[in-house]
Coordinates of C-alpha atoms in Angstrom, one line a residue:
X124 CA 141.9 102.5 47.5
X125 CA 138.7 101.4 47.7
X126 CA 139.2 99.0 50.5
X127 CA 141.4 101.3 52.3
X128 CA 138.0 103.8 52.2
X129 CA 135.8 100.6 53.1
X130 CA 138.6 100.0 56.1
X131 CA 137.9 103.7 57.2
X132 CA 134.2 104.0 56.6
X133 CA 134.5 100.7 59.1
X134 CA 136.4 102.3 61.9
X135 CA 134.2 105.8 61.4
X136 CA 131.5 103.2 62.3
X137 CA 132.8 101.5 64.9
X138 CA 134.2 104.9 67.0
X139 CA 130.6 106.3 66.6
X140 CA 129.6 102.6 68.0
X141 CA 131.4 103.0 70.7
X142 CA 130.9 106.6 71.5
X143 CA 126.8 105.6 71.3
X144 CA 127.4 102.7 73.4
X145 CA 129.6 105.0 76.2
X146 CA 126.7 107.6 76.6
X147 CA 124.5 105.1 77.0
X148 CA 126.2 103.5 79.6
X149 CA 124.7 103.3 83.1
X150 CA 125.8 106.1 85.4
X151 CA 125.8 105.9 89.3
X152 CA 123.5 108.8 90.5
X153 CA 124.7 108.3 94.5
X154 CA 125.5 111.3 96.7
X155 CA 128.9 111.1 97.9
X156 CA 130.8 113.2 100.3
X157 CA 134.7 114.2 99.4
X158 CA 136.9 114.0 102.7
X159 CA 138.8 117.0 103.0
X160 CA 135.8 119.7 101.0
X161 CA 133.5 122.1 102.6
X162 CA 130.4 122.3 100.9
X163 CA 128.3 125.9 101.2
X164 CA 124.8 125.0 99.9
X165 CA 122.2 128.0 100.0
X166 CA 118.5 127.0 100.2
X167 CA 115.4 129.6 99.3
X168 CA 112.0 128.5 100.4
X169 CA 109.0 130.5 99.8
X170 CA 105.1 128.7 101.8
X171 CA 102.0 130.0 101.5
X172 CA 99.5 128.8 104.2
X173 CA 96.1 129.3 103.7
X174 CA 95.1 130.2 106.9
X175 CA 91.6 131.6 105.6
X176 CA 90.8 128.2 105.3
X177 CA 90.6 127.9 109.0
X178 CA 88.5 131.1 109.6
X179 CA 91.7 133.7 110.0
X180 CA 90.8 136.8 108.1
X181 CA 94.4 136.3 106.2
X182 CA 96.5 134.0 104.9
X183 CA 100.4 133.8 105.5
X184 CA 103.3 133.9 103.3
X185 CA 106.7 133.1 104.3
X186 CA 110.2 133.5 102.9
X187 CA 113.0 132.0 103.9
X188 CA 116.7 132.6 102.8
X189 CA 119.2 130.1 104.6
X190 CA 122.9 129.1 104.5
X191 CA 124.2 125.7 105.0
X192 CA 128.0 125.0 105.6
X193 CA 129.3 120.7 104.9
X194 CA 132.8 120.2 106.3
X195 CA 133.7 116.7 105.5
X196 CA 136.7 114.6 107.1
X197 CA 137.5 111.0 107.7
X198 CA 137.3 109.5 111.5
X199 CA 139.7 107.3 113.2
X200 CA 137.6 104.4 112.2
X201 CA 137.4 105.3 108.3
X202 CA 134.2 106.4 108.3
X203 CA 133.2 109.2 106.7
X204 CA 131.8 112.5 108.8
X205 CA 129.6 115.5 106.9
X206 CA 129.5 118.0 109.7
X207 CA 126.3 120.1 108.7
X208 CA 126.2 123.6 110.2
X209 CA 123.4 126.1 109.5
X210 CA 125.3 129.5 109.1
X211 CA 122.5 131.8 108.8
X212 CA 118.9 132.3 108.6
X213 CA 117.5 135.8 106.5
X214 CA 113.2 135.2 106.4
X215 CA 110.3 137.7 105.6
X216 CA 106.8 136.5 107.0
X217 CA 103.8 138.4 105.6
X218 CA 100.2 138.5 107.5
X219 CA 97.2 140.5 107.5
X220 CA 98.4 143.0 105.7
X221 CA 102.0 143.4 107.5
X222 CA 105.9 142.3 106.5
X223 CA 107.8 141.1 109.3
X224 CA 111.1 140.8 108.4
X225 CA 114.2 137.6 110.3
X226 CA 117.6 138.2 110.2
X227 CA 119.6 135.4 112.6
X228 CA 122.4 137.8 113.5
X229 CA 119.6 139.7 114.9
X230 CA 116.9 137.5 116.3
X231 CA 115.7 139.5 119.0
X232 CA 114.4 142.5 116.6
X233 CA 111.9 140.1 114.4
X234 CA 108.4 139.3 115.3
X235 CA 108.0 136.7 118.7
X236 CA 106.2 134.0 115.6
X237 CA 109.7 134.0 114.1
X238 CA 111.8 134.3 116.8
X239 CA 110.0 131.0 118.2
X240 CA 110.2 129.0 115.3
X241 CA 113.6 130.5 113.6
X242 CA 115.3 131.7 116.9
X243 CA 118.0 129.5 117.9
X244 CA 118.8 127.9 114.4
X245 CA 121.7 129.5 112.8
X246 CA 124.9 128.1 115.0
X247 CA 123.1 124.8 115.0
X248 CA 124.0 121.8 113.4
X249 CA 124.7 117.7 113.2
X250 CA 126.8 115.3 111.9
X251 CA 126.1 112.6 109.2
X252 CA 128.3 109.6 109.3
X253 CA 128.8 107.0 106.3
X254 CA 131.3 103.7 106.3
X255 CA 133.8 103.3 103.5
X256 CA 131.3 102.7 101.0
X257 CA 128.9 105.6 101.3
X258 CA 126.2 104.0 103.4
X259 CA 124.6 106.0 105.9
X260 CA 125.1 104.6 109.6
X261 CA 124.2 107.4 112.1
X262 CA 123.2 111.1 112.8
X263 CA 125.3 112.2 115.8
X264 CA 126.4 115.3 117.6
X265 CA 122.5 117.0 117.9
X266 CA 123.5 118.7 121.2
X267 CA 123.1 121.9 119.7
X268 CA 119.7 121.3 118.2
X269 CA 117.9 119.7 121.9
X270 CA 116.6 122.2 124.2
X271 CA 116.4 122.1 128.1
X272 CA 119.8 122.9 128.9
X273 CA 121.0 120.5 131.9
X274 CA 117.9 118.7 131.9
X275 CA 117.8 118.3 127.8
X276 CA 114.2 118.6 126.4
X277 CA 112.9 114.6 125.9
X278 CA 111.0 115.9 122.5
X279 CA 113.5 118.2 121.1
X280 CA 116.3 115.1 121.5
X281 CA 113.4 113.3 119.1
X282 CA 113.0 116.3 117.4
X283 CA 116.8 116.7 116.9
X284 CA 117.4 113.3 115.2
X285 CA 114.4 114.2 113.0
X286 CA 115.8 117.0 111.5
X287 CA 118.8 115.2 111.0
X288 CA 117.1 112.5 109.2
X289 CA 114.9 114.9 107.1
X290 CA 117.9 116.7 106.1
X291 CA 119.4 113.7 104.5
X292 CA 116.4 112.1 102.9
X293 CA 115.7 115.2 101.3
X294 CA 119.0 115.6 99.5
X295 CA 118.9 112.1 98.7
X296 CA 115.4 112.1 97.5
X297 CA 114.2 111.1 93.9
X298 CA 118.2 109.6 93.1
X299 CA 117.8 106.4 91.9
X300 CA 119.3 103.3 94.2
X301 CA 121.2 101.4 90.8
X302 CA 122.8 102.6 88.1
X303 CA 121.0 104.2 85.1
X304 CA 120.8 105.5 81.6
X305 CA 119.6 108.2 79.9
X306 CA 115.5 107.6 79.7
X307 CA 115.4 105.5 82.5
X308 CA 112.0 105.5 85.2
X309 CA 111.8 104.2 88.5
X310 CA 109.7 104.5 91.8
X311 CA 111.0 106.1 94.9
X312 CA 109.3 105.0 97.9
X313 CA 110.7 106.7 101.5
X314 CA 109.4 107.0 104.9
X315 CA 110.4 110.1 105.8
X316 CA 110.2 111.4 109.7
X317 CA 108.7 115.2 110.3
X318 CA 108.5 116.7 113.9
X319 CA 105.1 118.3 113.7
X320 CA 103.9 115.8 111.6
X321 CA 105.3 112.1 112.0
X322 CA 106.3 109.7 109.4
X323 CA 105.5 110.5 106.1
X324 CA 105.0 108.5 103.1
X325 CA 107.0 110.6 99.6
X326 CA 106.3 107.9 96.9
X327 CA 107.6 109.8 93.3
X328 CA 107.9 108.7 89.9
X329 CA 111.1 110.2 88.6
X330 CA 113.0 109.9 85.1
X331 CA 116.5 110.5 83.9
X332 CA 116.0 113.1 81.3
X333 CA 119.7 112.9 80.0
X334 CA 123.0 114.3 80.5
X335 CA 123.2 118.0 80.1
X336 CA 126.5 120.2 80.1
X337 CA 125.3 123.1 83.4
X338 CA 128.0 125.8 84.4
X339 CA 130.5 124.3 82.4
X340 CA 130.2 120.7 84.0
X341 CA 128.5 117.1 82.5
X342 CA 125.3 117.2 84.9
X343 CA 122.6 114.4 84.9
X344 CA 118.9 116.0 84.9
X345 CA 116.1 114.4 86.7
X346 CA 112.7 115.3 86.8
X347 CA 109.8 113.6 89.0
X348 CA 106.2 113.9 90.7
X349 CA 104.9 112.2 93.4
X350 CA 102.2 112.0 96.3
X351 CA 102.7 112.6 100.4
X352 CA 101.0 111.4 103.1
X353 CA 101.0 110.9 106.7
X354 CA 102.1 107.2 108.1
X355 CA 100.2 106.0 112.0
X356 CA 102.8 106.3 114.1
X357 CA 104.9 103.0 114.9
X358 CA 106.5 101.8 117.9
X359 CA 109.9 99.6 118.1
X360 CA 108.3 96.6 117.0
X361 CA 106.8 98.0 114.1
X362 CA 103.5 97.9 115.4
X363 CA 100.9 100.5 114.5
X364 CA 100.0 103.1 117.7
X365 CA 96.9 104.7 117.7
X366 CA 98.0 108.0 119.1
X367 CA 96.3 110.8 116.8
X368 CA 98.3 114.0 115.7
X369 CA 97.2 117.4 115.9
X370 CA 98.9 118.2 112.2
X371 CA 98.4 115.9 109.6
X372 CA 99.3 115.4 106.0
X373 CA 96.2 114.7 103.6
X374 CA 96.7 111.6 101.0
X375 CA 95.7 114.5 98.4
X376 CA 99.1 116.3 99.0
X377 CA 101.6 116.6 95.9
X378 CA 105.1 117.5 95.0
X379 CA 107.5 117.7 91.7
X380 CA 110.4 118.7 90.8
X381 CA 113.7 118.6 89.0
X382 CA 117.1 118.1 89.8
X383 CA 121.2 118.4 88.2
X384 CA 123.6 115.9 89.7
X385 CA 127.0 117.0 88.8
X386 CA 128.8 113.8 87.5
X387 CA 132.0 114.9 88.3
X388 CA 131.3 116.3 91.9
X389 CA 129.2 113.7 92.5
X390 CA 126.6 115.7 94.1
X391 CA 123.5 118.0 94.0
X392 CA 124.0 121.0 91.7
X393 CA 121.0 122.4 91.7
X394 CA 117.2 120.6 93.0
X395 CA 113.8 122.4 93.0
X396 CA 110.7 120.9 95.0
X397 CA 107.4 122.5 94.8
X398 CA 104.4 120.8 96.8
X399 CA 100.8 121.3 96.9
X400 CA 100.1 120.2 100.8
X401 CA 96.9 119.3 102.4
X402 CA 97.7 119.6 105.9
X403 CA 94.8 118.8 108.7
X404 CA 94.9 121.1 111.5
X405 CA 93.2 119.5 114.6
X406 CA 90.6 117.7 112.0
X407 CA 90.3 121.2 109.6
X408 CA 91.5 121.4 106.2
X409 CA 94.5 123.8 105.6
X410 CA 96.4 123.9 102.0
X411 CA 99.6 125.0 101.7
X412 CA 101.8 125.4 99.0
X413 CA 105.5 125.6 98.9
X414 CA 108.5 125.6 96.9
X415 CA 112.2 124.7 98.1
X416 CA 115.5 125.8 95.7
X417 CA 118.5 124.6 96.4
X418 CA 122.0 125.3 94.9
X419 CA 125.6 124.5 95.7
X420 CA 127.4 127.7 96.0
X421 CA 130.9 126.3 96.6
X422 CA 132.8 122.8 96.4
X423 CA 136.5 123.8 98.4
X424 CA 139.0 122.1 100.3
X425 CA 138.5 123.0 103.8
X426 CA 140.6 125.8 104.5
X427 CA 140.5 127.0 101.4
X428 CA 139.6 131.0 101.4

């Protein structure tokens, strides 16, 4: 009896070995994109520029409510193709004193400041493409996103690509490159490409904070903080230009942050950014703060109602 008890005690031991030794295995924390599913993400961003830094008697807040749309399929060569549309657009700007309010299935009734810079958005989109083992390749069909009709806008085809780029880096950003376990650090270091404001540096220090069960799903939690600042512009060779933008990004500026990978899914769940900017507007300093939330609403197959 006693060595049956021994013989238990013993296995008891070894299945809490190996259960310790499972959640501490290394866990891949990659973005992937599932042919055949439409992802619905929805993205609320709330900026506060302090204009009064620059003499303006006010300072500006904006909100911005917007729905994205991921239909993913595989091409003829394999690949794999996230087709990013931006559904719609809902935004409140408030300045000296006054709310104006954006709606994108109404553009023309908001004020000219948010037509101009939220105008044409909604219905626009791009295309990410990856090979068979999740690597990005390319950003293609920016049609919709280059002004100039016939004779397409040189900068907005610059512009276009950026946007495309930005979009991906910042779903990507803070993941880790290798596998990792619970407690884990590491440095992320991207160049990140803005269209007002050229290449950025986002260097963050990030941690895996564990494995957390989140709406009923095993979700990895991240947490991170970091510095931003602007990078010379570069041309094909690598070398440094010396052109000088009119909006520039201090070395000062800061950003942190948490996010939920969903294990399962293998995506984003949830991520929150906030940022403490110190933007230079043609040589004055202007600080702006702003915080991005973005959620998964909806993992379907396409088609699906």
């Amino acid at each position: 009896m006693l060595r049956t008890a021994a013989a238990a005690l013993a296995t008891l031991s070894l299945c809490f070995s190996l259960s310790s030794l499972a959640q501490d295995a290394p866990v891949e924390l990659k973005l992937h994109w599932e042919p055949g599913q439409t992802y619905v993400q929805e993205s609320d961003t709330d900026t506060t520029n302090f204009l009064t830094t620059l003499g303006k008697t006010s300072d500006q807040k904006l909100r911005l409510h917007q729905t994205t749309r991921i239909a993913v399929q595989k091409n003829a060569q394999n690949q794999t193709e996230a087709q990013v549309l931006i559904e719609s657009l809902l935004g409140e700007m408030t300045y000296d004193g006054k709310s104006h309010a954006f709606d994108s299935k109404n553009p023309g009734a908001s004020h000219p400041l948010l037509q101009q810079t939220f105008g044409g958005a909604a219905g626009r989109g791009f295309t990410l493409v990856y090979d068979e083992h999740g690597r990005f390749l390319d950003a293609k069909d920016t049609a919709s996103m280059v002004t100039g009709g016939t004779v397409p806008d040189l900068a907005s085809i610059a512009d276009a690509r950026q946007l495309a780029a930005l979009y991906r880096r910042s779903l990507e950003m803070g993941l880790p490159k290798i596998p990792v376990r619970p407690g884990d650090k590491w440095i992320s270091d991207e160049i990140v490409p803005f269209p007002q404001t050229g290449t950025v540096q986002v260097k963050l220090n990030a941690k895996f904070d564990g494995v957390v069960d989140r709406e009923g799903r095993q979700q990895a939690q991240i947490a991170f903080e970091g510095v931003m600042k602007s990078q010379r512009d570069k041309d094909s060779a690598g070398r440094e230009l010396s052109t000088q933008r009119p909006v520039t990004l201090g070395d000062d500026s800061k950003v942190n942050g948490h996010i939920f990978f969903d294990l399962e899914r293998k995506t984003i769940s949830l991520a929150v950014f906030s940022a403490t900017i110190q933007l230079k507007v043609e040589g004055k300093n202007m600080p702006v703060r702003q915080q991005v939330t973005t959620r998964l609403v909806s993992m379907k197959p396409t088609g699906a109602p």
